[in-house]
XYZ file of N, CA, C and O in Angstrom:
540
model
N 0.841 -1.186 0.000
C 0.000 0.000 0.000
C 0.879 1.240 0.000
O 2.051 1.182 0.324
N 0.298 2.385 -0.320
C 1.085 3.595 -0.491
C 1.729 4.101 0.796
O 1.222 3.890 1.884
N 2.856 4.759 0.631
C 3.541 5.412 1.744
C 3.462 6.914 1.554
O 3.365 7.411 0.447
N 3.599 7.639 2.635
C 3.553 9.101 2.594
C 4.938 9.671 2.337
O 5.919 9.172 2.858
N 4.984 10.762 1.568
C 6.247 11.445 1.362
C 6.596 12.229 2.624
O 5.766 12.421 3.506
N 7.825 12.703 2.707
C 8.281 13.425 3.894
C 7.440 14.659 4.157
O 6.997 14.889 5.283
N 7.175 15.474 3.133
C 6.396 16.694 3.342
C 4.967 16.364 3.761
O 4.379 17.044 4.606
N 4.405 15.313 3.209
C 3.066 14.891 3.594
C 3.059 14.390 5.027
O 2.131 14.655 5.787
N 4.099 13.664 5.394
C 4.207 13.173 6.769
C 4.340 14.341 7.737
O 3.750 14.316 8.822
N 5.104 15.342 7.353
C 5.259 16.517 8.215
C 3.923 17.223 8.386
O 3.573 17.630 9.500
N 3.178 17.374 7.313
C 1.869 18.019 7.395
C 0.936 17.204 8.281
O 0.231 17.759 9.130
N 0.931 15.883 8.119
C 0.092 15.020 8.944
C 0.491 15.094 10.408
O -0.362 15.135 11.295
N 1.791 15.114 10.672
C 2.273 15.216 12.054
C 1.842 16.523 12.686
O 1.424 16.557 13.851
N 1.946 17.601 11.933
C 1.505 18.903 12.449
C 0.010 18.883 12.743
O -0.438 19.409 13.768
N -0.756 18.253 11.882
C -2.201 18.163 12.081
C -2.511 17.363 13.344
O -3.340 17.770 14.157
N -1.831 16.233 13.518
C -2.041 15.398 14.703
C -1.639 16.135 15.978
O -2.198 15.884 17.039
N -0.680 17.040 15.865
C -0.244 17.828 17.022
C -1.175 18.992 17.309
O -0.944 19.749 18.251
N -2.184 19.151 16.463
C -3.138 20.236 16.673
C -2.759 21.536 15.996
O -3.412 22.555 16.191
N -1.713 21.509 15.191
C -1.261 22.718 14.505
C -1.781 22.713 13.070
O -1.036 22.505 12.121
N -3.082 22.955 12.932
C -3.699 22.867 11.607
C -3.198 23.949 10.659
O -3.093 23.713 9.461
N -2.865 25.122 11.174
C -2.352 26.180 10.298
C -1.024 25.773 9.673
O -0.811 25.955 8.472
N -0.127 25.211 10.479
C 1.174 24.767 9.970
C 0.991 23.584 9.005
O 1.637 23.516 7.974
N 0.086 22.685 9.342
C -0.185 21.542 8.467
C -0.684 22.021 7.111
O -0.234 21.539 6.069
N -1.610 22.959 7.126
C -2.154 23.503 5.880
C -1.059 24.176 5.060
O -0.964 23.972 3.845
N -0.220 24.956 5.717
C 0.872 25.639 5.009
C 1.821 24.631 4.365
O 2.228 24.807 3.201
N 2.175 23.575 5.087
C 3.079 22.552 4.535
C 2.451 21.836 3.344
O 3.114 21.595 2.338
N 1.175 21.493 3.469
C 0.499 20.794 2.369
C 0.393 21.685 1.134
O 0.645 21.232 0.015
N 0.046 22.939 1.331
C -0.067 23.850 0.191
C 1.294 24.119 -0.437
O 1.411 24.204 -1.661
N 2.324 24.229 0.381
C 3.679 24.419 -0.129
C 4.108 23.219 -0.978
O 4.696 23.375 -2.052
N 3.778 22.044 -0.515
C 4.118 20.836 -1.257
C 3.418 20.799 -2.616
O 4.019 20.443 -3.628
N 2.148 21.201 -2.644
C 1.422 21.231 -3.919
C 1.989 22.292 -4.863
O 2.045 22.080 -6.076
N 2.437 23.415 -4.325
C 3.070 24.437 -5.173
C 4.369 23.901 -5.772
O 4.677 24.168 -6.932
N 5.116 23.114 -4.995
C 6.356 22.517 -5.514
C 6.042 21.534 -6.643
O 6.751 21.488 -7.647
N 4.979 20.775 -6.477
C 4.576 19.840 -7.525
C 4.244 20.606 -8.796
O 4.672 20.227 -9.895
N 3.501 21.705 -8.658
C 3.147 22.510 -9.830
C 4.373 23.124 -10.481
O 4.475 23.171 -11.708
N 5.322 23.587 -9.677
C 6.486 24.264 -10.253
C 7.482 23.294 -10.864
O 8.139 23.622 -11.844
N 7.592 22.084 -10.313
C 8.573 21.128 -10.836
C 7.983 20.185 -11.873
O 8.722 19.604 -12.668
N 6.660 20.001 -11.824
C 6.032 19.052 -12.723
C 6.211 17.611 -12.285
O 5.766 16.686 -12.955
N 6.851 17.403 -11.138
C 7.067 16.062 -10.594
C 5.809 15.651 -9.842
O 5.562 16.067 -8.732
N 4.982 14.824 -10.468
C 3.627 14.546 -9.997
C 3.484 13.265 -9.177
O 2.376 12.895 -8.814
N 4.581 12.607 -8.862
C 4.491 11.324 -8.192
C 3.688 11.390 -6.887
O 2.897 10.497 -6.604
N 3.844 12.414 -6.092
C 3.157 12.536 -4.805
C 1.920 13.427 -4.863
O 1.381 13.791 -3.819
N 1.458 13.746 -6.048
C 0.348 14.684 -6.164
C -0.932 14.158 -5.506
O -1.586 14.872 -4.745
N -1.309 12.918 -5.768
C -2.528 12.363 -5.167
C -2.410 12.360 -3.647
O -3.352 12.738 -2.935
N -1.261 11.954 -3.149
C -1.021 11.934 -1.713
C -1.181 13.326 -1.105
O -1.814 13.496 -0.063
N -0.635 14.319 -1.753
C -0.712 15.673 -1.210
C -2.139 16.206 -1.194
O -2.539 16.880 -0.245
N -2.911 15.891 -2.204
C -4.322 16.291 -2.183
C -5.078 15.532 -1.092
O -5.966 16.088 -0.441
N -4.722 14.272 -0.895
C -5.328 13.479 0.178
C -5.050 14.112 1.536
O -5.964 14.291 2.352
N -3.814 14.455 1.792
C -3.446 15.094 3.068
C -4.179 16.417 3.217
O -4.690 16.740 4.302
N -4.263 17.174 2.147
C -4.993 18.444 2.191
C -6.461 18.191 2.553
O -7.040 18.911 3.381
N -7.054 17.151 1.986
C -8.427 16.792 2.335
C -8.567 16.447 3.809
O -9.526 16.858 4.469
N -7.596 15.700 4.338
C -7.619 15.346 5.759
C -7.542 16.596 6.635
O -8.223 16.695 7.656
N -6.723 17.542 6.223
C -6.587 18.784 6.980
C -7.897 19.558 6.962
O -8.400 19.975 8.013
N -8.470 19.749 5.779
C -9.727 20.492 5.687
C -10.850 19.794 6.455
O -11.667 20.450 7.093
N -10.882 18.457 6.397
C -11.902 17.722 7.151
C -11.731 17.966 8.649
O -12.710 18.187 9.372
N -10.502 17.962 9.104
C -10.227 18.143 10.529
C -10.604 19.544 11.001
O -11.105 19.706 12.107
N -10.393 20.547 10.148
C -10.699 21.915 10.588
C -12.144 22.306 10.290
O -12.560 23.418 10.595
N -12.899 21.370 9.708
C -14.325 21.595 9.519
C -14.726 22.283 8.235
O -15.844 22.776 8.125
N -13.855 22.308 7.239
C -14.197 22.892 5.946
C -14.564 21.746 4.997
O -13.738 21.259 4.219
N -15.819 21.299 5.093
C -16.271 20.131 4.341
C -16.181 20.333 2.832
O -15.829 19.407 2.100
N -16.498 21.536 2.354
C -16.458 21.785 0.907
C -15.025 21.671 0.383
O -14.787 21.036 -0.659
N -14.076 22.257 1.090
C -12.679 22.182 0.663
C -12.152 20.752 0.791
O -11.379 20.290 -0.057
N -12.578 20.039 1.834
C -12.161 18.646 2.009
C -12.672 17.803 0.849
O -11.925 16.998 0.282
N -13.931 17.985 0.498
C -14.516 17.234 -0.614
C -13.763 17.512 -1.906
O -13.455 16.587 -2.670
N -13.453 18.768 -2.158
C -12.707 19.124 -3.370
C -11.329 18.473 -3.381
O -10.891 17.945 -4.412
N -10.651 18.478 -2.238
C -9.309 17.889 -2.161
C -9.367 16.370 -2.313
O -8.543 15.781 -3.029
N -10.317 15.717 -1.648
C -10.450 14.263 -1.785
C -10.796 13.889 -3.224
O -10.281 12.913 -3.767
N -11.655 14.669 -3.850
C -12.034 14.413 -5.240
C -10.828 14.559 -6.163
O -10.603 13.730 -7.059
N -10.052 15.610 -5.951
C -8.847 15.831 -6.757
C -7.860 14.681 -6.551
O -7.257 14.187 -7.512
N -7.711 14.231 -5.306
C -6.812 13.108 -5.024
C -7.256 11.859 -5.776
O -6.431 11.139 -6.355
N -8.565 11.612 -5.786
C -9.080 10.448 -6.513
C -8.840 10.585 -8.015
O -8.438 9.621 -8.671
N -9.089 11.766 -8.557
C -8.884 11.989 -9.992
C -7.422 11.769 -10.383
O -7.132 11.105 -11.384
N -6.515 12.337 -9.593
C -5.086 12.185 -9.883
C -4.686 10.720 -9.760
O -3.984 10.189 -10.626
N -5.151 10.061 -8.705
C -4.813 8.651 -8.507
C -5.310 7.797 -9.677
O -4.583 6.930 -10.166
N -6.524 8.074 -10.127
C -7.057 7.328 -11.281
C -6.198 7.551 -12.519
O -5.878 6.612 -13.240
N -5.827 8.800 -12.754
C -5.035 9.108 -13.948
C -3.646 8.470 -13.884
O -3.057 8.168 -14.914
N -3.157 8.242 -12.675
C -1.844 7.608 -12.492
C -1.962 6.101 -12.261
O -0.956 5.436 -12.031
N -3.184 5.602 -12.314
C -3.458 4.185 -12.057
C -2.878 3.753 -10.710
O -2.266 2.695 -10.582
N -3.109 4.603 -9.712
C -2.617 4.371 -8.350
C -3.808 4.017 -7.463
O -4.346 4.856 -6.745
N -4.234 2.758 -7.544
C -5.446 2.319 -6.843
C -5.332 2.486 -5.327
O -6.326 2.730 -4.654
N -4.146 2.326 -4.774
C -3.974 2.499 -3.335
C -4.314 3.906 -2.888
O -5.009 4.113 -1.889
N -3.836 4.896 -3.644
C -4.142 6.294 -3.302
C -5.610 6.594 -3.571
O -6.241 7.361 -2.843
N -6.162 6.013 -4.614
C -7.580 6.216 -4.893
C -8.425 5.680 -3.731
O -9.390 6.323 -3.297
N -8.050 4.512 -3.223
C -8.756 3.938 -2.076
C -8.657 4.852 -0.867
O -9.666 5.138 -0.210
N -7.465 5.328 -0.576
C -7.277 6.191 0.601
C -8.087 7.475 0.471
O -8.697 7.936 1.440
N -8.105 8.072 -0.709
C -8.880 9.301 -0.912
C -10.377 9.025 -0.783
O -11.116 9.815 -0.194
N -10.827 7.910 -1.318
C -12.239 7.540 -1.194
C -12.603 7.290 0.266
O -13.703 7.646 0.708
N -11.689 6.714 1.034
C -11.940 6.501 2.457
C -12.069 7.833 3.187
O -12.936 7.987 4.063
N -11.228 8.788 2.823
C -11.336 10.114 3.433
C -12.685 10.739 3.138
O -13.357 11.263 4.045
N -13.097 10.677 1.887
C -14.396 11.243 1.501
C -15.527 10.476 2.176
O -16.486 11.069 2.668
N -15.429 9.153 2.209
C -16.473 8.338 2.827
C -16.615 8.652 4.315
O -17.734 8.751 4.834
N -15.502 8.820 4.995
C -15.560 9.186 6.415
C -16.217 10.546 6.610
O -16.999 10.733 7.541
N -15.897 11.486 5.740
C -16.511 12.804 5.829
C -18.020 12.704 5.613
O -18.810 13.249 6.386
N -18.414 11.990 4.567
C -19.845 11.835 4.287
C -20.549 11.083 5.413
O -21.675 11.404 5.758
N -19.889 10.089 5.980
C -20.475 9.351 7.103
C -20.781 10.325 8.250
O -21.851 10.257 8.848
N -19.852 11.227 8.529
C -20.053 12.195 9.617
C -21.182 13.177 9.309
O -21.731 13.789 10.214
N -21.524 13.295 8.046
C -22.609 14.187 7.620
C -23.929 13.436 7.449
O -24.903 14.002 6.967
N -23.939 12.151 7.815
C -25.150 11.355 7.665
C -25.399 10.868 6.247
O -26.523 10.501 5.910
N -24.379 10.854 5.434
C -24.505 10.440 4.035
C -23.890 9.061 3.818
O -23.107 8.845 2.904
N -24.282 8.117 4.671
C -23.699 6.774 4.617
C -23.923 6.084 3.283
O -23.044 5.378 2.778
N -25.083 6.263 2.707
C -25.382 5.614 1.417
C -24.428 6.116 0.329
O -23.886 5.331 -0.451
N -24.212 7.435 0.269
C -23.276 7.997 -0.708
C -21.856 7.494 -0.446
O -21.117 7.180 -1.384
N -21.486 7.432 0.832
C -20.149 6.981 1.204
C -19.925 5.545 0.756
O -18.876 5.204 0.190
N -20.914 4.706 0.992
C -20.811 3.302 0.596
C -20.700 3.183 -0.926
O -19.859 2.438 -1.441
N -21.531 3.929 -1.639
C -21.532 3.881 -3.108
C -20.188 4.316 -3.685
O -19.759 3.813 -4.731
N -19.507 5.234 -3.018
C -18.199 5.682 -3.472
C -17.126 4.650 -3.182
O -16.319 4.308 -4.050
N -17.119 4.136 -1.971
C -16.018 3.290 -1.513
C -16.104 1.840 -1.990
O -15.082 1.233 -2.325
N -17.284 1.275 -2.033
C -17.426 -0.160 -2.331
C -16.783 -0.575 -3.655
O -16.040 -1.568 -3.690
N -17.026 0.136 -4.762
C -16.430 -0.326 -6.022
C -14.898 -0.268 -6.032
O -14.250 -1.105 -6.660
N -14.346 0.690 -5.331
C -12.879 0.787 -5.278
C -12.331 -0.356 -4.429
O -11.377 -1.031 -4.823
N -12.956 -0.594 -3.282
C -12.542 -1.713 -2.433
C -12.665 -3.035 -3.196
O -11.766 -3.873 -3.148
N -13.771 -3.218 -3.903
C -14.015 -4.468 -4.622
C -13.022 -4.718 -5.756
O -12.869 -5.853 -6.210
N -12.353 -3.667 -6.221
C -11.361 -3.824 -7.277
C -10.189 -4.690 -6.807
O -9.597 -5.433 -7.582
N -9.863 -4.605 -5.530
C -8.700 -5.312 -4.993
C -9.002 -6.795 -4.828
O -10.036 -7.167 -4.281
N -8.079 -7.626 -5.303
C -8.208 -9.069 -5.154
C -7.048 -9.647 -4.347
O -7.072 -10.813 -3.982
N -6.045 -8.844 -4.100
C -4.875 -9.269 -3.336
C -4.602 -8.237 -2.251
O -5.060 -7.100 -2.333
N -3.856 -8.639 -1.253
C -3.468 -7.712 -0.194
C -4.604 -7.347 0.743
O -4.558 -6.316 1.401
N -5.606 -8.202 0.793
C -6.792 -7.894 1.597
C -6.485 -7.832 3.083
O -7.301 -7.332 3.859
N -5.288 -8.288 3.477
C -4.892 -8.204 4.872
C -4.028 -6.973 5.152
O -3.511 -6.809 6.247
N -3.917 -6.077 4.159
C -3.152 -4.848 4.366
C -3.970 -3.872 5.216
O -5.201 -3.932 5.260
N -3.261 -2.985 5.886
C -3.904 -2.025 6.794
C -4.990 -1.219 6.094
O -6.113 -1.075 6.619
N -4.702 -0.682 4.931
C -5.677 0.154 4.227
C -6.935 -0.628 3.851
O -8.050 -0.121 4.001
N -6.758 -1.838 3.360
C -7.926 -2.623 2.949
C -8.724 -3.128 4.157
O -9.953 -3.200 4.093
N -8.044 -3.429 5.243
C -8.757 -3.801 6.469
C -9.591 -2.621 6.955
O -10.755 -2.778 7.333
N -8.994 -1.416 6.935
C -9.731 -0.217 7.358
C -10.896 0.085 6.418
O -11.970 0.480 6.868
N -10.681 -0.098 5.128
C -11.757 0.152 4.156
C -12.912 -0.809 4.379
O -14.081 -0.401 4.362
N -12.588 -2.079 4.602
C -13.641 -3.066 4.842
C -14.412 -2.736 6.116
O -15.655 -2.794 6.134
N -13.706 -2.346 7.156
C -14.359 -1.981 8.419
C -15.265 -0.767 8.232
O -16.381 -0.721 8.764
N -14.814 0.195 7.436
C -15.633 1.362 7.156
C -16.889 0.965 6.394
O -17.996 1.417 6.712
N -16.743 0.098 5.403
C -17.911 -0.372 4.655
C -18.909 -1.067 5.574
O -20.122 -0.859 5.444
N -18.419 -1.837 6.518
C -19.308 -2.516 7.473
C -20.066 -1.485 8.305
O -21.284 -1.596 8.508
N -19.365 -0.442 8.772
C -20.048 0.575 9.592
C -21.035 1.388 8.777
O -21.988 1.932 9.346
N -20.822 1.450 7.473
C -21.757 2.176 6.628
C -23.049 1.387 6.443
O -24.080 1.958 6.048
N -22.974 0.076 6.693
C -24.148 -0.763 6.793
C -24.949 -1.031 5.551
O -26.159 -1.204 5.617
N -24.332 -1.098 4.397
C -25.094 -1.397 3.168
C -24.556 -2.637 2.529
O -23.501 -2.984 2.464
């Protein structure tokens, strides 16, 4: 399953420490570097982290946009692991908004794509989320 880049890890660590402003700045800086260098390998990951930050600070619209962008980039790069993680972020957000049916509809087809690695952390978490969504 996918690993986080150093800048993404730093942003996540700042977020976990309660420093959402610093986390947001690091994530946005990382995305600006991607745009300026054209090196897109971590682009889906960075949008995913940005979505996590916006979800944590309560900006659902920005979180949805970031998770959607992460999924789009992951699809274009054929990075199913990142697509799954971004869908899980969106599904968790929708679950918190009472949109379990939408969350399930988004996550289930991506989860079902996987036929191997079902004992990996991400797929175990995705399956558990699908169970809590109850469809």
